[in-house]
mmCIF file of C-alpha atoms and ligand atoms in Angstrom:
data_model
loop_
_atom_site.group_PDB
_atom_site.id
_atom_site.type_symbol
_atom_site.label_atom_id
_atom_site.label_comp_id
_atom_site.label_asym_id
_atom_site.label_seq_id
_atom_site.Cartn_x
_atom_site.Cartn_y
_atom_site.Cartn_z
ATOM 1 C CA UNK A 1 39.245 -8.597 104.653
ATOM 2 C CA UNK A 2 41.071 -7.042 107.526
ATOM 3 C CA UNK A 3 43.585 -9.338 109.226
ATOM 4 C CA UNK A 4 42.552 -10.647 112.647
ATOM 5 C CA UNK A 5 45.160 -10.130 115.293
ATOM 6 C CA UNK A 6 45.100 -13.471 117.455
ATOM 7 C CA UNK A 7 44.806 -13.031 121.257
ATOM 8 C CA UNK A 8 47.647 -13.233 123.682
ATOM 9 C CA UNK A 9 48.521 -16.158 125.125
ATOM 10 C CA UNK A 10 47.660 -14.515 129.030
ATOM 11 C CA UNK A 11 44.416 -13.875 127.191
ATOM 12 C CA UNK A 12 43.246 -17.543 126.869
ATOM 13 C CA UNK A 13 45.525 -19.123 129.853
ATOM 14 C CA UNK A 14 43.976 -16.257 132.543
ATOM 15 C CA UNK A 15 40.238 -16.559 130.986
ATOM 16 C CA UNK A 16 40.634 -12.562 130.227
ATOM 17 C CA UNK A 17 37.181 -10.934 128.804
ATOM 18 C CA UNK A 18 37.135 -8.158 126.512
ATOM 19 C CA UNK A 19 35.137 -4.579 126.937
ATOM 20 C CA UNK A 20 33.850 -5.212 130.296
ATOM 21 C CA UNK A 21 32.242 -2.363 131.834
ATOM 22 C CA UNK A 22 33.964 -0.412 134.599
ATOM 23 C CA UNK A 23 31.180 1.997 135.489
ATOM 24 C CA UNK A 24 29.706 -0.976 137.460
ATOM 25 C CA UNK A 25 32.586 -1.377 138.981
ATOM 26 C CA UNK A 26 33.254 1.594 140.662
ATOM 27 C CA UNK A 27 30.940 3.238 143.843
ATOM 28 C CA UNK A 28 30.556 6.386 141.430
ATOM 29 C CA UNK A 29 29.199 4.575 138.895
ATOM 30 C CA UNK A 30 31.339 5.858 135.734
ATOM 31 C CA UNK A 31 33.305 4.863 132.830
ATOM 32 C CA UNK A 32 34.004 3.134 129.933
ATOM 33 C CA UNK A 33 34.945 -0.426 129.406
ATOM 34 C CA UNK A 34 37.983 -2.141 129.728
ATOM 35 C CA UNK A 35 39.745 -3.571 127.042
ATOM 36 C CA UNK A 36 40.985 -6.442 128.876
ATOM 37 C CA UNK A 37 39.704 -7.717 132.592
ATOM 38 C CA UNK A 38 41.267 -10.611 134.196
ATOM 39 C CA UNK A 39 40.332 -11.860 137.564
ATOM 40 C CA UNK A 40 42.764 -13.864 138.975
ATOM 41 C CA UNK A 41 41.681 -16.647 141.416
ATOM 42 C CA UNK A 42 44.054 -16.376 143.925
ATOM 43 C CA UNK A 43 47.152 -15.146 145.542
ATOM 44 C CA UNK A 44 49.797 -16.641 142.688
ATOM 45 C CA UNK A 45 47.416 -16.915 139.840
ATOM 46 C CA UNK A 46 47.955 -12.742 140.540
ATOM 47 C CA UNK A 47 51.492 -13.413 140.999
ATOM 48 C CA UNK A 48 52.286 -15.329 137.523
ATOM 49 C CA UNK A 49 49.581 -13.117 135.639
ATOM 50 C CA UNK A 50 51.495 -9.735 136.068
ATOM 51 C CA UNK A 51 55.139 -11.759 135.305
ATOM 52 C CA UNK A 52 53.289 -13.261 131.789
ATOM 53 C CA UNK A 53 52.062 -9.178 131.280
ATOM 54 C CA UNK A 54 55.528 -8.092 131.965
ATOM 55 C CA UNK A 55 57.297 -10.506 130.303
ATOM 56 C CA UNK A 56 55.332 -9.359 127.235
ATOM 57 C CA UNK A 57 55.433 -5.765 128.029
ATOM 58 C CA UNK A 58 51.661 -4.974 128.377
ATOM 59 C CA UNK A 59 51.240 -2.470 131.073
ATOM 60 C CA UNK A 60 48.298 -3.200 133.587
ATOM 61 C CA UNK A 61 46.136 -1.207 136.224
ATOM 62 C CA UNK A 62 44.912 -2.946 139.403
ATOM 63 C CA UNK A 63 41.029 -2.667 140.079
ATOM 64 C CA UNK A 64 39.957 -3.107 143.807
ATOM 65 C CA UNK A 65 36.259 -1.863 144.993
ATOM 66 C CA UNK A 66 36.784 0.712 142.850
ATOM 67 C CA UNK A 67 36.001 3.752 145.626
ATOM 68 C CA UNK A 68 38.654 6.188 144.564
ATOM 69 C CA UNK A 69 38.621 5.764 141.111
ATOM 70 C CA UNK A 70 37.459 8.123 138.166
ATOM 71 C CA UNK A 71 37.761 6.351 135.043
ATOM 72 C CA UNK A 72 37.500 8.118 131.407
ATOM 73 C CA UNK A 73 34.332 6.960 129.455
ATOM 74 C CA UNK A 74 36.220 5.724 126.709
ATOM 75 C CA UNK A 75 37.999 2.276 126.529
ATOM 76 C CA UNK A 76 40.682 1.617 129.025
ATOM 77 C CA UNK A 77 44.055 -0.735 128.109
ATOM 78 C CA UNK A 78 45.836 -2.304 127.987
ATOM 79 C CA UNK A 79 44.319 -5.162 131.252
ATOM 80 C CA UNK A 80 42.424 -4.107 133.886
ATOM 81 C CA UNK A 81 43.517 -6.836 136.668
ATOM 82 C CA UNK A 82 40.107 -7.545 139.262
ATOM 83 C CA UNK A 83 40.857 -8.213 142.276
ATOM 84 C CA UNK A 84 37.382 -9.554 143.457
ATOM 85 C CA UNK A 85 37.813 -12.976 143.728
ATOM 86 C CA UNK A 86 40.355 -12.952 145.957
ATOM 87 C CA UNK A 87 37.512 -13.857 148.919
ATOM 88 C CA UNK A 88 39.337 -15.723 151.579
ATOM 89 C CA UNK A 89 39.394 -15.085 155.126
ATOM 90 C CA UNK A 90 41.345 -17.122 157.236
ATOM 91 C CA UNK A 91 41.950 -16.320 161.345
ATOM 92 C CA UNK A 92 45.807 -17.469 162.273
ATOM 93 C CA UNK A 93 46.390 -17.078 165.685
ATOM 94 C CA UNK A 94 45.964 -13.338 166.599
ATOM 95 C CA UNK A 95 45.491 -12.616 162.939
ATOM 96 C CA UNK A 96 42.795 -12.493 160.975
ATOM 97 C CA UNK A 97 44.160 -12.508 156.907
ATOM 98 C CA UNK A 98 42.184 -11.047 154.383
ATOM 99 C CA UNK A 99 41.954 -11.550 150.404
ATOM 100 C CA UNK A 100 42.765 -8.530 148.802
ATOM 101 C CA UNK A 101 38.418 -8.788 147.411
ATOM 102 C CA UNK A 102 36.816 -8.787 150.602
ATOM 103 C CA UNK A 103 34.661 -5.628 151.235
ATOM 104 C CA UNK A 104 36.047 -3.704 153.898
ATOM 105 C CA UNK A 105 32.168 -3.557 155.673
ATOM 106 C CA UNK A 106 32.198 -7.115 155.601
ATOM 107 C CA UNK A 107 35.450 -7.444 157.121
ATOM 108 C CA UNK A 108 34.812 -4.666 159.728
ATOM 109 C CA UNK A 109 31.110 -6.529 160.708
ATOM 110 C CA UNK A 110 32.514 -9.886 160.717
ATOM 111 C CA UNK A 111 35.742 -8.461 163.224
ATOM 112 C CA UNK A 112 32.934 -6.781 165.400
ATOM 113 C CA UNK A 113 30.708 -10.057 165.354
ATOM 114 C CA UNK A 114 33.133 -12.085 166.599
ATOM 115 C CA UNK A 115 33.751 -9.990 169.082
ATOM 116 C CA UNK A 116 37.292 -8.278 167.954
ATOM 117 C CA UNK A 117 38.019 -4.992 168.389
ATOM 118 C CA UNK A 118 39.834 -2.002 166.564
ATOM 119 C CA UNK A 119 38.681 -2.402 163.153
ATOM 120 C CA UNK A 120 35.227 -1.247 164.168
ATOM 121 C CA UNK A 121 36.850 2.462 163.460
ATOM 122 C CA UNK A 122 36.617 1.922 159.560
ATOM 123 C CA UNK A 123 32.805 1.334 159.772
ATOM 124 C CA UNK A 124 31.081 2.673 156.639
ATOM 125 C CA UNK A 125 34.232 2.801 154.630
ATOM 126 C CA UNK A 126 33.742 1.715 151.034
ATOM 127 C CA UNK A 127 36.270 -0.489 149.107
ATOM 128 C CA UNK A 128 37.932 -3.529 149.261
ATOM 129 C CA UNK A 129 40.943 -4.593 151.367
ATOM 130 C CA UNK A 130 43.407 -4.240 148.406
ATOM 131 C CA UNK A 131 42.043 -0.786 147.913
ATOM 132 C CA UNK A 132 42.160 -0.057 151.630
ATOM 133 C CA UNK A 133 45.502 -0.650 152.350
ATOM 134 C CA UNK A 134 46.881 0.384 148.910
ATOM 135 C CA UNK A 135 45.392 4.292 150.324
ATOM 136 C CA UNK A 136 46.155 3.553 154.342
ATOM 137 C CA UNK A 137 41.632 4.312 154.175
ATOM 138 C CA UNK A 138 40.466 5.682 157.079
ATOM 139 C CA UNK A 139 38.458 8.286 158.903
ATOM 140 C CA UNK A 140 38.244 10.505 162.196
ATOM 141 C CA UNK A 141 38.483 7.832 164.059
ATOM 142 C CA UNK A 142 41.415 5.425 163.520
ATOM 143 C CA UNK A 143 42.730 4.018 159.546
ATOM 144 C CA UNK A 144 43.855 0.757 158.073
ATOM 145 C CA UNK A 145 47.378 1.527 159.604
ATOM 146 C CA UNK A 146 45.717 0.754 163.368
ATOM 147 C CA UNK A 147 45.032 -2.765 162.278
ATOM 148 C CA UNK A 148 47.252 -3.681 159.918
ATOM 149 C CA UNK A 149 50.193 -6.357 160.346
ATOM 150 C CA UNK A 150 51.301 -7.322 157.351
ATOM 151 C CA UNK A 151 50.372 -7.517 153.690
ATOM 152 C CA UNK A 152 50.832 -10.037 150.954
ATOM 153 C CA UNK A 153 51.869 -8.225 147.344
ATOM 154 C CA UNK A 154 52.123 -10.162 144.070
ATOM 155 C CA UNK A 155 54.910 -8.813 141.793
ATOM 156 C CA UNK A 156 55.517 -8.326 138.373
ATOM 157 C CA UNK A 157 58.551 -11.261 138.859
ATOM 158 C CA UNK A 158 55.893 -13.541 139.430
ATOM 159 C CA UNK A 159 56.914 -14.033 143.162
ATOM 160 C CA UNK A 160 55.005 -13.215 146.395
ATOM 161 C CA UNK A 161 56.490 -11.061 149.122
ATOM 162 C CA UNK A 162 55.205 -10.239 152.460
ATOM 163 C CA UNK A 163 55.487 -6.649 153.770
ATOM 164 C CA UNK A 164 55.388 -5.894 157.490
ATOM 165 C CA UNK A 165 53.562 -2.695 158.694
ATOM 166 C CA UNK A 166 56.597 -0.770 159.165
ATOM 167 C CA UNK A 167 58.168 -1.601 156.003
ATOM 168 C CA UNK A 168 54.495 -0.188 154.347
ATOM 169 C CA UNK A 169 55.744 2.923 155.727
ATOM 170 C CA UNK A 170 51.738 4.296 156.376
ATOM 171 C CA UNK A 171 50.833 7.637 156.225
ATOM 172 C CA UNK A 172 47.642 9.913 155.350
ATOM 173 C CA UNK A 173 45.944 8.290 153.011
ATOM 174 C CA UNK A 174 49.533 6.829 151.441
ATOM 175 C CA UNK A 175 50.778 3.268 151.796
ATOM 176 C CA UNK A 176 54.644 2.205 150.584
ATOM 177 C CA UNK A 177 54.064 -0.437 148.032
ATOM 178 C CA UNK A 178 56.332 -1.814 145.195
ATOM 179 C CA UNK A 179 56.081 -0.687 141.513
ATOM 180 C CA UNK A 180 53.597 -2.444 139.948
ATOM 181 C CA UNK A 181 52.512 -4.665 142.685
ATOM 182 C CA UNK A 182 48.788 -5.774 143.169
ATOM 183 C CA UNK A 183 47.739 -6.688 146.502
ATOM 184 C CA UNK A 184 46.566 -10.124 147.390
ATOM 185 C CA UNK A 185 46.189 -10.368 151.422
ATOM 186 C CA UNK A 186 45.981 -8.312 154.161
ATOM 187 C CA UNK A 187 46.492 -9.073 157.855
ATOM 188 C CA UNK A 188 44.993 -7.733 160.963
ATOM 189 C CA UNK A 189 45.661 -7.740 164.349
ATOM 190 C CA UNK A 190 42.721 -7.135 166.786
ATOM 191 C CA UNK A 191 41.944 -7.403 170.285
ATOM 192 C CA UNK A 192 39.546 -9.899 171.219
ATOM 193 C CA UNK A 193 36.910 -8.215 174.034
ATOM 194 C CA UNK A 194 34.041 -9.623 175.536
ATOM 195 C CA UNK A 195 31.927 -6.807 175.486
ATOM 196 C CA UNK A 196 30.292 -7.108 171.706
ATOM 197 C CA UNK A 197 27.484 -4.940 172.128
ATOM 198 C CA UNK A 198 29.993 -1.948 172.664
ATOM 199 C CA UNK A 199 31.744 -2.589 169.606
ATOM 200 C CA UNK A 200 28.525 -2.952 168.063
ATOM 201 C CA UNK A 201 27.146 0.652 169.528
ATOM 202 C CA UNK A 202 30.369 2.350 168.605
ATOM 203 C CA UNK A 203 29.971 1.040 164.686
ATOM 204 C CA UNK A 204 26.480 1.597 165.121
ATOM 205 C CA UNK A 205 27.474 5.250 166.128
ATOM 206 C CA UNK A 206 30.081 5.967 163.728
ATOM 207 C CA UNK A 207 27.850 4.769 160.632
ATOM 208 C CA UNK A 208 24.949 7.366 161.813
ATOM 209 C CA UNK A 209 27.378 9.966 162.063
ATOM 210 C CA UNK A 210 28.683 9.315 158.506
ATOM 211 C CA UNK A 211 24.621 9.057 157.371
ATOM 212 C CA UNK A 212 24.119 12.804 158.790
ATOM 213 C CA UNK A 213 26.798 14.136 157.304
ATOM 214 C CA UNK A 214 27.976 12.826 153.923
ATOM 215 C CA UNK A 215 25.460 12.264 151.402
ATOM 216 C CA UNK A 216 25.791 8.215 151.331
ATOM 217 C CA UNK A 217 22.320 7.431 149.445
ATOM 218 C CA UNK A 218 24.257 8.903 146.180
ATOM 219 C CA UNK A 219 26.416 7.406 143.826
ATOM 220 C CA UNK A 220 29.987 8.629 145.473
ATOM 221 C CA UNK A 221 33.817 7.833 145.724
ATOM 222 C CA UNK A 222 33.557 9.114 149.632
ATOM 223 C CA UNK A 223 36.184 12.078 149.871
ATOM 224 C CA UNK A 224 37.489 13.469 146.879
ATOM 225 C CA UNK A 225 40.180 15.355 148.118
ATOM 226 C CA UNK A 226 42.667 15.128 151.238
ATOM 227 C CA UNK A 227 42.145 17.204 153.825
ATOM 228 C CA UNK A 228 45.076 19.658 153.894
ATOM 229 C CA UNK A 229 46.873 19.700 157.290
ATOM 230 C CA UNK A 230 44.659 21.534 159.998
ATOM 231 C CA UNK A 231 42.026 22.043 157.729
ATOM 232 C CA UNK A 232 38.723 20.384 155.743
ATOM 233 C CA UNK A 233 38.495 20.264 152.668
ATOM 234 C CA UNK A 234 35.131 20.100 152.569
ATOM 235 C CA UNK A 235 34.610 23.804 154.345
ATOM 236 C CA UNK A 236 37.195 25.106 151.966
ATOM 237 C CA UNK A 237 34.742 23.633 149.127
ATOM 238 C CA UNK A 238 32.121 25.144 151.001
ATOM 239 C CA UNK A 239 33.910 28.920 151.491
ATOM 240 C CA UNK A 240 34.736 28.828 147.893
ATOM 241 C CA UNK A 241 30.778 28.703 147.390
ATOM 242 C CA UNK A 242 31.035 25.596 145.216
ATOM 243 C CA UNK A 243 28.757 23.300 147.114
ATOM 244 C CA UNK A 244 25.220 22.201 145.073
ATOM 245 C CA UNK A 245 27.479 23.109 142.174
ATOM 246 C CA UNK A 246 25.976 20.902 138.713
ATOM 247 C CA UNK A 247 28.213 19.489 135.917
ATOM 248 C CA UNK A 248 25.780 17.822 133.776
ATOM 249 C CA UNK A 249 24.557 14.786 135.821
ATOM 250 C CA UNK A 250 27.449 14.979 138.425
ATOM 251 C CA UNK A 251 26.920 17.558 141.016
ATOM 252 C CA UNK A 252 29.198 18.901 144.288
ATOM 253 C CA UNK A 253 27.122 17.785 147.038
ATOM 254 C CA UNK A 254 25.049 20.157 149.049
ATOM 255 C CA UNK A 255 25.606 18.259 151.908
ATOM 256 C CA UNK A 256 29.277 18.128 151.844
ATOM 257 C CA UNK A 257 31.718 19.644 149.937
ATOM 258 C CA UNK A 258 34.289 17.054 149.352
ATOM 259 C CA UNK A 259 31.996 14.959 148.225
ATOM 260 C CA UNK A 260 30.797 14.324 144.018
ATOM 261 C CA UNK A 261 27.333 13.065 143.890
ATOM 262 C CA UNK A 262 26.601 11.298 140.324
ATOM 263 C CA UNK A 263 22.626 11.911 139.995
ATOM 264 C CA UNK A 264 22.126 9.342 137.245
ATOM 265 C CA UNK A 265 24.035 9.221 133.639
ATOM 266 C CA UNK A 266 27.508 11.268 135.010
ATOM 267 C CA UNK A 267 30.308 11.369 132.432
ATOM 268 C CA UNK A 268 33.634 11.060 133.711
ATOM 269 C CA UNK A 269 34.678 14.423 132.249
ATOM 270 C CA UNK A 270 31.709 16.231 134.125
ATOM 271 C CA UNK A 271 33.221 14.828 137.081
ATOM 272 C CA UNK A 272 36.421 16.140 136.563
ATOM 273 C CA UNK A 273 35.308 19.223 135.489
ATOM 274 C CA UNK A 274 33.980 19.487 139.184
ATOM 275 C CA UNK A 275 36.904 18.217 141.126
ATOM 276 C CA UNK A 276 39.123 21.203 138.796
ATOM 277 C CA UNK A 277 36.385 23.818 140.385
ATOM 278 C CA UNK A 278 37.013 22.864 143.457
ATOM 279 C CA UNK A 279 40.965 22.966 143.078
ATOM 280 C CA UNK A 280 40.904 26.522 141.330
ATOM 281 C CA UNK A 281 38.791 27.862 143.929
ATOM 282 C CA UNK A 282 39.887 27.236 146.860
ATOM 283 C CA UNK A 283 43.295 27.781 145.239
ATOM 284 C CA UNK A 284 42.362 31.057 144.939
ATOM 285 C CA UNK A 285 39.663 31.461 147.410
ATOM 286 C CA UNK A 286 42.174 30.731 150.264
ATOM 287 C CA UNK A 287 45.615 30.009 148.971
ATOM 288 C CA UNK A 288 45.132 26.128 149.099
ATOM 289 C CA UNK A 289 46.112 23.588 146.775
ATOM 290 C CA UNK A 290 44.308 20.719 147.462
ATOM 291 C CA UNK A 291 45.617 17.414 147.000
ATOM 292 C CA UNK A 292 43.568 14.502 145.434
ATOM 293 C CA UNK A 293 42.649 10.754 147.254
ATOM 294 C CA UNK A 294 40.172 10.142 143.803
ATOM 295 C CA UNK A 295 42.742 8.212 140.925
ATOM 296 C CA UNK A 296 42.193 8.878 137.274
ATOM 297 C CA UNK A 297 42.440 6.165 134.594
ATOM 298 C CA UNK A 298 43.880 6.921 132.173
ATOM 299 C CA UNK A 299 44.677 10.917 131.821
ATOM 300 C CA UNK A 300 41.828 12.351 131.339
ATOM 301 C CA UNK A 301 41.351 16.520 130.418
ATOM 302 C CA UNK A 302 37.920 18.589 130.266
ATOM 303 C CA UNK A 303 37.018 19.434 126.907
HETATM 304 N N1 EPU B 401 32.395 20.923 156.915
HETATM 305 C C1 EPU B 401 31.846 22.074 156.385
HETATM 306 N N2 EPU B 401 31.314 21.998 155.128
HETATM 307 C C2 EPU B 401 31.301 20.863 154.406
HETATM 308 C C3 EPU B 401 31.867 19.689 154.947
HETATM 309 C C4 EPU B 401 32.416 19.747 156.211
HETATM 310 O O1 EPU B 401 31.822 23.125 156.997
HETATM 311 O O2 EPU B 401 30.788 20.872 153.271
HETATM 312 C C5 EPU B 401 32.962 20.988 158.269
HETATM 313 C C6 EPU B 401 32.224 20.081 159.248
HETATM 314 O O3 EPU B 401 31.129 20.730 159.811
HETATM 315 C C7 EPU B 401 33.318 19.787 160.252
HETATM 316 C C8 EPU B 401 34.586 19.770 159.425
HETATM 317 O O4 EPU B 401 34.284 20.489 158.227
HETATM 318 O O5 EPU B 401 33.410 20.818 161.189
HETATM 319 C C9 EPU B 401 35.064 18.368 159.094
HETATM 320 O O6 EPU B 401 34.057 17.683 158.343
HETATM 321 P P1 EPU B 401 33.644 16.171 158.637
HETATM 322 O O7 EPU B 401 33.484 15.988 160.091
HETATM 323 O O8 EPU B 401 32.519 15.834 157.740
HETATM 324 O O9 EPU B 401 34.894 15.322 158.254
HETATM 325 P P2 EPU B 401 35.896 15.456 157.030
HETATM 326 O O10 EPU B 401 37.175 15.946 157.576
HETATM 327 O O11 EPU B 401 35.301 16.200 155.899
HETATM 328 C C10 EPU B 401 36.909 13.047 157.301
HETATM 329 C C11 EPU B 401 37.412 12.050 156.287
HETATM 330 C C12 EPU B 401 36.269 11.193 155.793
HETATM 331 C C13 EPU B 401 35.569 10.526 156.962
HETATM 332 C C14 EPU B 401 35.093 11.608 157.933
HETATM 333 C C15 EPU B 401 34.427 11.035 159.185
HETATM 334 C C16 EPU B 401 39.228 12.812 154.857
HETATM 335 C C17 EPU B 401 39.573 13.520 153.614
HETATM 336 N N3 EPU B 401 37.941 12.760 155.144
HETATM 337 O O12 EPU B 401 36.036 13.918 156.594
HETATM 338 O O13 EPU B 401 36.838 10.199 154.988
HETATM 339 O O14 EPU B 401 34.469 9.761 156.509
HETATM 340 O O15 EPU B 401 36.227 12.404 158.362
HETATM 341 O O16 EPU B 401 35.277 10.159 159.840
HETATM 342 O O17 EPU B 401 40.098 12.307 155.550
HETATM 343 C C18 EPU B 401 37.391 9.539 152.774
HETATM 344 O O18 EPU B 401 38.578 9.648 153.086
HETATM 345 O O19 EPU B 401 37.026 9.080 151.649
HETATM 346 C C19 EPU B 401 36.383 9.985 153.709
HETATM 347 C C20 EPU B 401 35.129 10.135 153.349
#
């Protein structure tokens, strides 16, 4: 009879579940499961979860709307910490404060609804605010940085600690955040207008320019790769002749070049076989290294 190992105490005190799929999780649409998922209900439930992981030295990795995320098709450990329920929206004076769960779209369509204005710049973004502001997300015209205040972290000391803008220290697609810190709130700061139906035409625009150019009917993680200063990655993709390029089910999108399409039953190392393409060729196609926004979980190689 092999001996059963009894589960943690987090385990039973954080209702964790065991070999919960990620591939749902995550806008591409693959991986493997995680050994461990915990959703936290709130803001210090987060807080005295990653203290009790610490304290026991079990490492964690924190899962937000899953956009820039490759994960390996094996199991993942040791927790995978969800931030989804985190759902809260609360408007404090001039600041509207998110939960780290709520889907960016729904908190850029809500802003626009009522009639505030900057955030209507992140329209068609995927992800969740935790996500958002853990990458500074953003596109041509404006990123989380615009609209950002202040954020709420949990730490691994089991305390919460606010962060002003300035101390997040924003830049392209990179936010300052303490090690091991999970997000739990984000604050905005919009202007309130009295026009609506221009916010509403200028979202409405921005989404049908995203439609025409990026292939947003497939299974994606948006842009793989930065765009390297003064230049697009996905023309470099495309001059390095890669674009329509087919790994198995995962294919380099003939539409645009930073972008992975997942046609059906992907695997994660198909995937990465792609993004290495891309990186060797225009490496050597035009002297570029390009840096990536997708994250990997765990390390994964190509066969
Ligand atoms: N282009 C090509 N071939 C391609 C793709 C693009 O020649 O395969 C050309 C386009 O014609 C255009 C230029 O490259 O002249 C730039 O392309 P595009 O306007 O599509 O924008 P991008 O720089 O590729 C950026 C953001 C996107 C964001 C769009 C629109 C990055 C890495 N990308 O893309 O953000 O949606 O602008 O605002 O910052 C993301 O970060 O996940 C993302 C999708």
């Amino acid at each position: 009879m092999p001996l059963s190992v009894p589960d943690p105490a987090w385990a039973s005190e954080y209702a964790a579940e065991r070999g919960i799929s990620l591939r749902e999780l995550t806008t591409v649409h693959v991986g493997g499961v995680a050994r461990w998922l915990v959703r936290p209900r709130d803001a210090l439930a987060t807080a005295y979860l990653l203290r009790d992981l610490a304290r026991c030295e079990t490492g964690w990795r924190v899962l937000g709307g899953g956009s820039n995320l490759l994960v390996a098709d094996g199991e993942v450990g040791p927790v995978v910490v969800h931030m989804s329920a985190l759902q809260t929206v609360e408007a404090v004076g001039d600041e509207v404060i998110f939960g780290a769960g709520v889907a960016l779209q729904r908190a850029v369509n809500q802003s626009t609804d009522e009639g505030l204005a900057g955030a209507e710049v992140l329209t068609g973004i995927p992800g969740q605010m935790g996500g958002a502001l853990a990458m500074n997300a953003g596109g041509r015209y404006g990123a989380m940085a615009d609209v950002v205040r202040w954020a709420e972290v949990a730490l691994p000391s089991g305390e919460l600690a606010r962060i002003s803008a300035a101390d997040l220290r924003f830049g392209y697609r990179s936010t300052f955040l303490p090690e091991g810190a999970a997000v739990t709130r984000v604050a905005w700061r919009l202007k309130p207008t009295e026009d609506r139906s221009a916010l509403k035409r200028r979202a409405g625009g921005i989404l049908k320019e995203k439609n025409a150019a990026q292939p947003t009917q497939a299974w994606n993680f948006g842009c793989m790769f930065k765009n390297p200063p003064g230049q697009s990655a996905g023309k470099l993709i495309e001059a390095a002749g890669l674009k329509g390029r087919q790994e198995g089910m995962a294919r380099i999108s003939p539409r645009h070049g930073n972008f992975i399409e997942n046609l059906g039953e992907a695997r994660a190392l198909d995937i990465l076989t792609l993004m290495e393409l891309c990186e060797s060729g225009v490496l050597l196609g035009a002297g570029i290294r390009l840096e990536r926004e997708v994250r990997v979980w765990p390390g994964l190689s190509p066969a």
